[in-house]
Structures are given as C-alpha cells and as structure tokens.
mmCIF file of C-alpha atoms in Angstrom:
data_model
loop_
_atom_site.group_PDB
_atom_site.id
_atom_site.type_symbol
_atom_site.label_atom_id
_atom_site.label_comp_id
_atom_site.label_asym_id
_atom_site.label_seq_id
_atom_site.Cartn_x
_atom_site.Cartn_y
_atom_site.Cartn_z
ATOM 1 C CA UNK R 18 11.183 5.728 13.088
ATOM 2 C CA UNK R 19 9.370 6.344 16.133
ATOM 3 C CA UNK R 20 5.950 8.384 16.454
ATOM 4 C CA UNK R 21 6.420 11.225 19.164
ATOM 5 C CA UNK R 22 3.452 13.639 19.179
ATOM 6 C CA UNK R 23 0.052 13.984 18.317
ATOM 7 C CA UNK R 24 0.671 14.703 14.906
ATOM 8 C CA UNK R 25 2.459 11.397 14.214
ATOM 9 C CA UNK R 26 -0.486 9.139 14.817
ATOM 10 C CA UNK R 27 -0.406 7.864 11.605
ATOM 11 C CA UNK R 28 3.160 8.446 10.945
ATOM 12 C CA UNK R 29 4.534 5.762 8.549
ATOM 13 C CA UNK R 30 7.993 4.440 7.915
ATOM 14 C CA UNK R 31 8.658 3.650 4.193
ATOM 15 C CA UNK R 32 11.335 1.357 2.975
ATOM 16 C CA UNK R 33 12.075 1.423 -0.523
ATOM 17 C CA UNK R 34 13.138 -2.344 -2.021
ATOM 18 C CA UNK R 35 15.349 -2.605 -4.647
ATOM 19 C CA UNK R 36 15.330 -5.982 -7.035
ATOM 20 C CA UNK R 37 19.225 -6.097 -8.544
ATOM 21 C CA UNK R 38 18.657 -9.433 -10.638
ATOM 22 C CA UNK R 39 16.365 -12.004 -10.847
ATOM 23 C CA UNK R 40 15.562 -14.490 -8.723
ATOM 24 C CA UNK R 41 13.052 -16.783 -7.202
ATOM 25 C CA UNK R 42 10.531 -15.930 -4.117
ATOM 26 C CA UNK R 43 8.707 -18.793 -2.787
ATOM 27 C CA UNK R 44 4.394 -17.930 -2.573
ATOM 28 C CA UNK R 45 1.905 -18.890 0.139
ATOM 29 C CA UNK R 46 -1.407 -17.539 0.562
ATOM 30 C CA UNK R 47 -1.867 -14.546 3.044
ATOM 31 C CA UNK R 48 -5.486 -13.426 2.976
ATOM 32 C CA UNK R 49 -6.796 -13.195 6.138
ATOM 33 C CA UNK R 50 -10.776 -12.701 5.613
ATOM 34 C CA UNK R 51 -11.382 -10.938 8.779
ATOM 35 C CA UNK R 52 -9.611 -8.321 7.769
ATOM 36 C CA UNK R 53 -10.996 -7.996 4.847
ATOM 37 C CA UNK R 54 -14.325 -7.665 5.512
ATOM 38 C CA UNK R 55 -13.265 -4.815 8.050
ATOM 39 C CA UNK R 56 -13.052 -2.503 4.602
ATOM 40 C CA UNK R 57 -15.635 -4.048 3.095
ATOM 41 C CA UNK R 58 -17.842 -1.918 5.809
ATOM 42 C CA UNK R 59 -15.639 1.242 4.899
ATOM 43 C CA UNK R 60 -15.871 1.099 0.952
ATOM 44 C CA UNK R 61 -18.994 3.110 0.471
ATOM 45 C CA UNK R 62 -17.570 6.436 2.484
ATOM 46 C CA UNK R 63 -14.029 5.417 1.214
ATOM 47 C CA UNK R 64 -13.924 9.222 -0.445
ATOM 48 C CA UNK R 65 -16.004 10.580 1.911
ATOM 49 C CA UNK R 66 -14.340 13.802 3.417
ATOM 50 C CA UNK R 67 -15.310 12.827 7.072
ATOM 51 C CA UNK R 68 -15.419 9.351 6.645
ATOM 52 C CA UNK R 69 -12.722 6.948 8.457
ATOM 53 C CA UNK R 70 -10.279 7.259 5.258
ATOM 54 C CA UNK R 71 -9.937 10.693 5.448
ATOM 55 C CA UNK R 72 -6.418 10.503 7.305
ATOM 56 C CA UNK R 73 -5.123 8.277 4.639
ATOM 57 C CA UNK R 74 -6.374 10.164 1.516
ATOM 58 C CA UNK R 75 -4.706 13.534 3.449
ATOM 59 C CA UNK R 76 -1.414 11.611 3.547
ATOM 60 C CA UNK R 77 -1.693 10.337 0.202
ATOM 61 C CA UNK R 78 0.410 13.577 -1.417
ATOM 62 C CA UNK R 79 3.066 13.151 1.046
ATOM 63 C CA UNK R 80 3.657 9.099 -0.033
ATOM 64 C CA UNK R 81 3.222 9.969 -3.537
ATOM 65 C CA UNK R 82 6.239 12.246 -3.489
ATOM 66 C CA UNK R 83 8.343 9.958 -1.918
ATOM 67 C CA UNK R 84 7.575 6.970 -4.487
ATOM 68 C CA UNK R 85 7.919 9.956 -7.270
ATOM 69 C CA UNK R 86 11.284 11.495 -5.740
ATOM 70 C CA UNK R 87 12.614 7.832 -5.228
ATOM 71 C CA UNK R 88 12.063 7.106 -9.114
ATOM 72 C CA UNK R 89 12.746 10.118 -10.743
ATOM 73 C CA UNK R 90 14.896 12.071 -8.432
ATOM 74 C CA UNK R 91 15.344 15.759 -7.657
ATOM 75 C CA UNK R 92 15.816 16.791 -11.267
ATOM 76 C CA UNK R 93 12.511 15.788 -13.331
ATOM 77 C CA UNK R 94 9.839 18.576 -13.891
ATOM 78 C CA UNK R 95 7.376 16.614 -16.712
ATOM 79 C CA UNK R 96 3.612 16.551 -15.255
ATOM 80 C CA UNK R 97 3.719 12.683 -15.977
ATOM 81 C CA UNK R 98 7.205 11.263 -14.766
ATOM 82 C CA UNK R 99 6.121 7.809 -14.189
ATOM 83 C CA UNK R 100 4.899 7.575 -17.829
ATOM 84 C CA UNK R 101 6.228 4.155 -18.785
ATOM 85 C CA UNK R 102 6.453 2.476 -16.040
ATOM 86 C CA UNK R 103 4.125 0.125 -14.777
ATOM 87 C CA UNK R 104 2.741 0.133 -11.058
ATOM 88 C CA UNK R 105 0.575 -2.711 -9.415
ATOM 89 C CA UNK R 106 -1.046 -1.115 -5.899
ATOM 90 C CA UNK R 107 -1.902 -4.034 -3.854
ATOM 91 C CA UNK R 108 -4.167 -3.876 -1.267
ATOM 92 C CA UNK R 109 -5.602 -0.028 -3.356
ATOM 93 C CA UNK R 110 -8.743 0.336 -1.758
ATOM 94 C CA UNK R 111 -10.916 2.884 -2.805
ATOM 95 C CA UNK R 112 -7.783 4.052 -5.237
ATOM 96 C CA UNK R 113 -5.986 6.989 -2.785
ATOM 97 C CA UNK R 114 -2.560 5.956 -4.401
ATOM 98 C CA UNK R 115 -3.567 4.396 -7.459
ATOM 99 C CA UNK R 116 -5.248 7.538 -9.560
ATOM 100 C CA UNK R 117 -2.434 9.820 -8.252
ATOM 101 C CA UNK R 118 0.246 7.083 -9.571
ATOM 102 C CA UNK R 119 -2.015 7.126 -12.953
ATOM 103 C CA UNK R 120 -1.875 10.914 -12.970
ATOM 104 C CA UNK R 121 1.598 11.069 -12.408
ATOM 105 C CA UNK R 122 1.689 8.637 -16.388
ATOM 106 C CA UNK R 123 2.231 4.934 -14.937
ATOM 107 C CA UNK R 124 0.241 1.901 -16.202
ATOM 108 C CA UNK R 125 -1.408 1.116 -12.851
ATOM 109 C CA UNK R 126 -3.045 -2.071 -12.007
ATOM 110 C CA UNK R 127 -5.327 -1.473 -8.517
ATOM 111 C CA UNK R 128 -5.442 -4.663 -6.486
ATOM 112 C CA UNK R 129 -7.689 -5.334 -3.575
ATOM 113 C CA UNK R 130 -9.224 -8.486 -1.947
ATOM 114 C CA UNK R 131 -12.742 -6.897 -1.054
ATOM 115 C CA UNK R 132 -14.790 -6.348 -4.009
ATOM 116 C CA UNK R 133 -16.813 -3.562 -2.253
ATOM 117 C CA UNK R 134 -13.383 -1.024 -2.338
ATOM 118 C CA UNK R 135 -12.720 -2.529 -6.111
ATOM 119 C CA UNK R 136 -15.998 -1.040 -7.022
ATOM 120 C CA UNK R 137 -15.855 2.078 -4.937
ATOM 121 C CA UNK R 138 -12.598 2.558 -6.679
ATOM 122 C CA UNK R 139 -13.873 2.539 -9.951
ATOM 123 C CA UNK R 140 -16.795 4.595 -9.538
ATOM 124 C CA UNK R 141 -14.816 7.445 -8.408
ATOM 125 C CA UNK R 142 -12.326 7.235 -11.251
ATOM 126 C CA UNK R 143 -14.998 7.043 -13.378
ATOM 127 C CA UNK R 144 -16.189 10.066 -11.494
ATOM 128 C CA UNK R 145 -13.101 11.898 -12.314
ATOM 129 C CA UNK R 146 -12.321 11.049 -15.915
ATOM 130 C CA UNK R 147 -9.660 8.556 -15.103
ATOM 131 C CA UNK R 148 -11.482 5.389 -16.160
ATOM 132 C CA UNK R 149 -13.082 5.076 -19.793
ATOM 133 C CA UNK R 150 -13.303 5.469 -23.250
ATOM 134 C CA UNK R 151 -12.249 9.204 -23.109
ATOM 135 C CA UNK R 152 -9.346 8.775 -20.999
ATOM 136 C CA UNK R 153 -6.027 9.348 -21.321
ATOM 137 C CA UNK R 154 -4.964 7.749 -18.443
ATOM 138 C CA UNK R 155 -4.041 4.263 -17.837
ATOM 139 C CA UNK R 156 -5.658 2.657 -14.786
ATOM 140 C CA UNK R 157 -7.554 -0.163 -13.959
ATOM 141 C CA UNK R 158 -8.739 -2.283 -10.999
ATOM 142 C CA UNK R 159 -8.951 -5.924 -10.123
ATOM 143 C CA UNK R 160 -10.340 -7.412 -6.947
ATOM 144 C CA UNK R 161 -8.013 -9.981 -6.336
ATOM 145 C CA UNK R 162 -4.468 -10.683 -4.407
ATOM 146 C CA UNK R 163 -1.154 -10.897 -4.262
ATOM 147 C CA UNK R 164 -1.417 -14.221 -4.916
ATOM 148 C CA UNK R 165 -3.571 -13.785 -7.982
ATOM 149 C CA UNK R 166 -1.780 -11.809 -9.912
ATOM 150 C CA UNK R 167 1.938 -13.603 -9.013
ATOM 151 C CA UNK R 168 0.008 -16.695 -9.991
ATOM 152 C CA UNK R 169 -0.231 -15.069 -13.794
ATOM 153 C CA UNK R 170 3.865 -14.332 -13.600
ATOM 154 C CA UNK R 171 3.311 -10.661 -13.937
ATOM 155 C CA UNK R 172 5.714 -8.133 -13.438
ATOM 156 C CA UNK R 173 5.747 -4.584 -12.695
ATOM 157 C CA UNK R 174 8.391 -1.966 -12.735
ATOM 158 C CA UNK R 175 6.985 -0.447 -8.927
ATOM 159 C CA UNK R 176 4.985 -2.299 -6.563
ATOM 160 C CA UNK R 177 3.142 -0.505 -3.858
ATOM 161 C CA UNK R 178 2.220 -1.981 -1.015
ATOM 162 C CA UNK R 179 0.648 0.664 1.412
ATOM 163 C CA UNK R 180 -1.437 0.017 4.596
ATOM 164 C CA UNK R 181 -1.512 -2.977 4.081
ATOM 165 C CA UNK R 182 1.094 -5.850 5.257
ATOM 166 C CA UNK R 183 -0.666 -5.079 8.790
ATOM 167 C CA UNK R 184 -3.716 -6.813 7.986
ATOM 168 C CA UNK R 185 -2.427 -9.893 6.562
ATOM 169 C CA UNK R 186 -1.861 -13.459 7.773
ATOM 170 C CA UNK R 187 1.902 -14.182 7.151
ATOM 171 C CA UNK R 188 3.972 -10.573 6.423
ATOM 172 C CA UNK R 189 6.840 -12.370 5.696
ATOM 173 C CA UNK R 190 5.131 -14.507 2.331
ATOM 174 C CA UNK R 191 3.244 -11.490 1.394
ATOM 175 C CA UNK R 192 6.500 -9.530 1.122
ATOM 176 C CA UNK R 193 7.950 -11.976 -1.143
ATOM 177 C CA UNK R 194 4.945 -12.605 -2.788
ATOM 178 C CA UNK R 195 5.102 -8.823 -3.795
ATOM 179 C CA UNK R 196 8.970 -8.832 -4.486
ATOM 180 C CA UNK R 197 8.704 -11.767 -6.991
ATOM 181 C CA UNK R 198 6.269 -9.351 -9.273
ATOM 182 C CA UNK R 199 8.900 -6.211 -8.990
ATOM 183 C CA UNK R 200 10.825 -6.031 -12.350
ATOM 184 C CA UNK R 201 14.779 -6.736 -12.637
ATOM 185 C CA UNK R 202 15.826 -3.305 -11.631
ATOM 186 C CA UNK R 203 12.750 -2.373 -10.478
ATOM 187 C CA UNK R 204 11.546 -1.261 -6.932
ATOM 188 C CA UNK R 205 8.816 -1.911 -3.798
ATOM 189 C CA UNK R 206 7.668 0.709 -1.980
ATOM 190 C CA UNK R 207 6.107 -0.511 1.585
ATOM 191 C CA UNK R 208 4.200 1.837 4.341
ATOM 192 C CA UNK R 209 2.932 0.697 7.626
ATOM 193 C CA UNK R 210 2.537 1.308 11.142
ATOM 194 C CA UNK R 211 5.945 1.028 13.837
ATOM 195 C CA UNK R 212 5.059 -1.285 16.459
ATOM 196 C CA UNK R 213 6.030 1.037 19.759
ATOM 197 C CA UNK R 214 4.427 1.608 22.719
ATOM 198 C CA UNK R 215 3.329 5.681 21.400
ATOM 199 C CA UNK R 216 2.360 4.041 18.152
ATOM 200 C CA UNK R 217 -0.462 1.984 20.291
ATOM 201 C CA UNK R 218 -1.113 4.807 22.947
ATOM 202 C CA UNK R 219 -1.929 6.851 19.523
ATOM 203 C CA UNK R 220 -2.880 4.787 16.369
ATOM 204 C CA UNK R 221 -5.072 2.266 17.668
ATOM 205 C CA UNK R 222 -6.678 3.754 21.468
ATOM 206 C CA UNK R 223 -6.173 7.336 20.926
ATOM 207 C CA UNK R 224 -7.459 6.944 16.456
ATOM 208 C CA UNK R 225 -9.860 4.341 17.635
ATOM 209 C CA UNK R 226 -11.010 4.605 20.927
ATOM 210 C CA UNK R 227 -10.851 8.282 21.707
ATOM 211 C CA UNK R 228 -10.567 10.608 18.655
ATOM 212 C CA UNK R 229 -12.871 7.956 16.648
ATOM 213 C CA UNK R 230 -10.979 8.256 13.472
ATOM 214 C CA UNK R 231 -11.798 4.786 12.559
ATOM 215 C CA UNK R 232 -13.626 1.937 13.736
ATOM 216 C CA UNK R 233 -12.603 0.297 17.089
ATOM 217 C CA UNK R 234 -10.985 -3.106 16.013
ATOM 218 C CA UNK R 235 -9.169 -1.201 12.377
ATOM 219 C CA UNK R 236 -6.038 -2.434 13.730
ATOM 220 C CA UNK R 237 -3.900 -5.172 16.123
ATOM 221 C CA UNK R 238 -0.778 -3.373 17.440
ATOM 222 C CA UNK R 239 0.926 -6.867 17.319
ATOM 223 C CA UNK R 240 0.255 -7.145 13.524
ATOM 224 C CA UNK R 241 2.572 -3.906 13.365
ATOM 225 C CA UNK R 242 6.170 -3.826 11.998
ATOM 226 C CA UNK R 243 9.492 -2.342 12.798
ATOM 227 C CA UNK R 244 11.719 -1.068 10.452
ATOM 228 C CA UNK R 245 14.242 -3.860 11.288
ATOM 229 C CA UNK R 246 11.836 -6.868 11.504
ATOM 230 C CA UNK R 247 10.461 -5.323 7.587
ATOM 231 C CA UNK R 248 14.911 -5.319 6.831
ATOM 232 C CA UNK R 249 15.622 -8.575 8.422
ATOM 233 C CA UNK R 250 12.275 -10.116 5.942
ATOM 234 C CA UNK R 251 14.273 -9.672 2.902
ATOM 235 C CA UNK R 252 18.295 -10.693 4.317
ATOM 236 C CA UNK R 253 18.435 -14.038 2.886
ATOM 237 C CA UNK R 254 17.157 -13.410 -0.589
ATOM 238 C CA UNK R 255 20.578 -11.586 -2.513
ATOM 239 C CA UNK R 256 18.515 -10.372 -5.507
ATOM 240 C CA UNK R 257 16.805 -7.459 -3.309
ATOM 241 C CA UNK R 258 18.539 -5.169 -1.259
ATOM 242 C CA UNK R 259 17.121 -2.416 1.354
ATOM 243 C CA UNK R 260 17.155 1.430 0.484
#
C-alpha cells in the first residue's frame, strides 16, 4: 500500500497473522537502545494534545477498528467484544492502543522497553479509571520486551505490535519472537511504515524536517517495511499464515 498525498503521511499497512497450530519460533534479542531512548525523551508529553504523539493517538480509533472488525466481524454490537480474550501490546508506549483494547473487555498486558512510557502509561490510566482497585477493567503494564515475556512461555490470544518493528535491531526475530506468544488459533496484528520513495519525501523530511511533527532523527526510512518483505518474514514457518 503506497502513501499518495498529504494525508497519507502516516498511512500504515496492517497485516493480520494468523497461528493455525502450534509450532516452534526460534528467539534472539532485538532491542536496539538507541531507539529506545528516542521515546524515552517523548514519554512525558506522550498524551499531550500538541505533543509529537498526537498523530498516533488520532489514528488510534481507526487501528482499533480494524483489530476489533478482524476478531469479531461485522455482526457483534456488545460495548466489550474482546472480553475474554487476552491481548499483549508490545512496544505500548504511553498506552494509545492498550486502554482502548481494555475498553473494548480484553485482558491486556502493555509492553514497552523504556520505563519512562511504562510509567507515563500508567499514570494516565490511572488518570482515567482504568488502573486500580475500583476498576473494572483489566489492564496492566510491564516495561520489558519481547523477549521478556516469550522467555516466561506466555501466550496471548492477539498480539499487537504497532509502530514498532521499525525501531528494532533484527525485524525478522522480533516477528517470530511475537508469533511464538500468539495462541493456537489466535492472531498478530502488525502496523508500520511502507518503505517508498513518498513514504520518505513525507514521513520522515516532510513529519520531521518540515511540518515538525516529531523530532528530526524519529525514524530511518531503511528500517521501513514493505508489505511483501513483512509476507515473505513468515513463508517458511507452516503454522502461521498471512491475512
């Protein structure tokens, strides 16, 4: 999917991963610190309605009802279709997707590296009655990885991975770090940034350099994925298939 206007310049293309039977997915480490302390800086405006996040938490809604239409289908009107199912967000943030996964009645589990966006997370769904003793949501955060929680042989019915496989060291071991935690039957939802020529011209000099939407440096065009390179990840392991 290809980014042709203005209005696409953080257009995403989601894939939707399927596990059919179980299997096993071979774990390396994919943290790459640099990144990480890039939203380390960003974690105290991370709700902040002109802060550098803004863009995301606007598109939130939009990836929300994809993940919900995906699960549930067409046909399902309850205020809390996910309740249930169990979601780990890796790479959450400040929480965009986790609380609206949470209000939608999943068991979320918020996952991110820097402990700054961990705690900005929480304080906000604090904020908002989604965290504590009160609550009737589930929802909780862990600064951690990928690699932290597959290490404890956890397993979720959705995995969410948005924004995120851009910034890591080795996409291909972070995706199938994430795919061994998906249930049997269960499903990966992944969102990121086309590498194409309007996709640089836009997301990282028009966003960065120009409009100022976020920081200079928030992203490396080369990092970015194609559909087809995201497919091609996930060929040679039969117990997944692309949606």
């Amino acid at each position: 999917m290809r980014a042709t206007g203005l209005k696409c310049v953080y257009r995403r293309f989601d894939t939707r991963i399927r596990r059919l039977n179980t299997g096993k997915v071979r774990r390396m480490s994919t943290v790459d610190n640099e990144e990480v302390d890039k939203f380390r800086k960003l974690a105290d405006r991370w709700w902040d309605p002109k802060g550098p996040q803004e863009m995301l938490r606007l598109m939130n809604p939009v990836r929300i009802g994809y993940i919900r239409h995906n699960i549930t289908g067409t046909t399902s009107h309850s205020d809390k279709p996910l309740k249930g199912l169990s979601v780990l967000d890796v790479g959450c943030g400040g929480g965009f997707a986790s609380e609206a996964l949470a209000r939608l009645g999943a068991d979320v589990l918020g996952v991110d590296a820097a402990e700054e966006a961990i705690l900005a997370a929480e304080r906000h769904a604090e904020e908002t009655g989604l965290i504590g003793s009160n609550s009737d949501f589930k929802l909780q955060y862990k600064c951690g990885t990928s690699d932290t929680i597959a290490d404890q042989k956890k397993q979720f019915d959705i995995v969410t991975a948005l924004d995120i496989i851009e910034h890591v060291n080795d996409q291909t071991h972070f995706l199938c770090t994430c795919l061994s935690m998906v249930k049997p039957g269960g499903s990966m939802f992944i969102s990121t940034i086309n590498r194409t020529p309007t996709a640089y011209a836009l997301a990282v000099f028009g966003a960065e350099y120009v409009a100022r939407l976020v920081p200079p440096g928030t992203h490396d065009w080369n990092k970015f994925v194609t559909p087809e390179e995201l497919k091609e990840m996930v060929t040679h392991y039969e117990d997944f298939e692309v949606l």
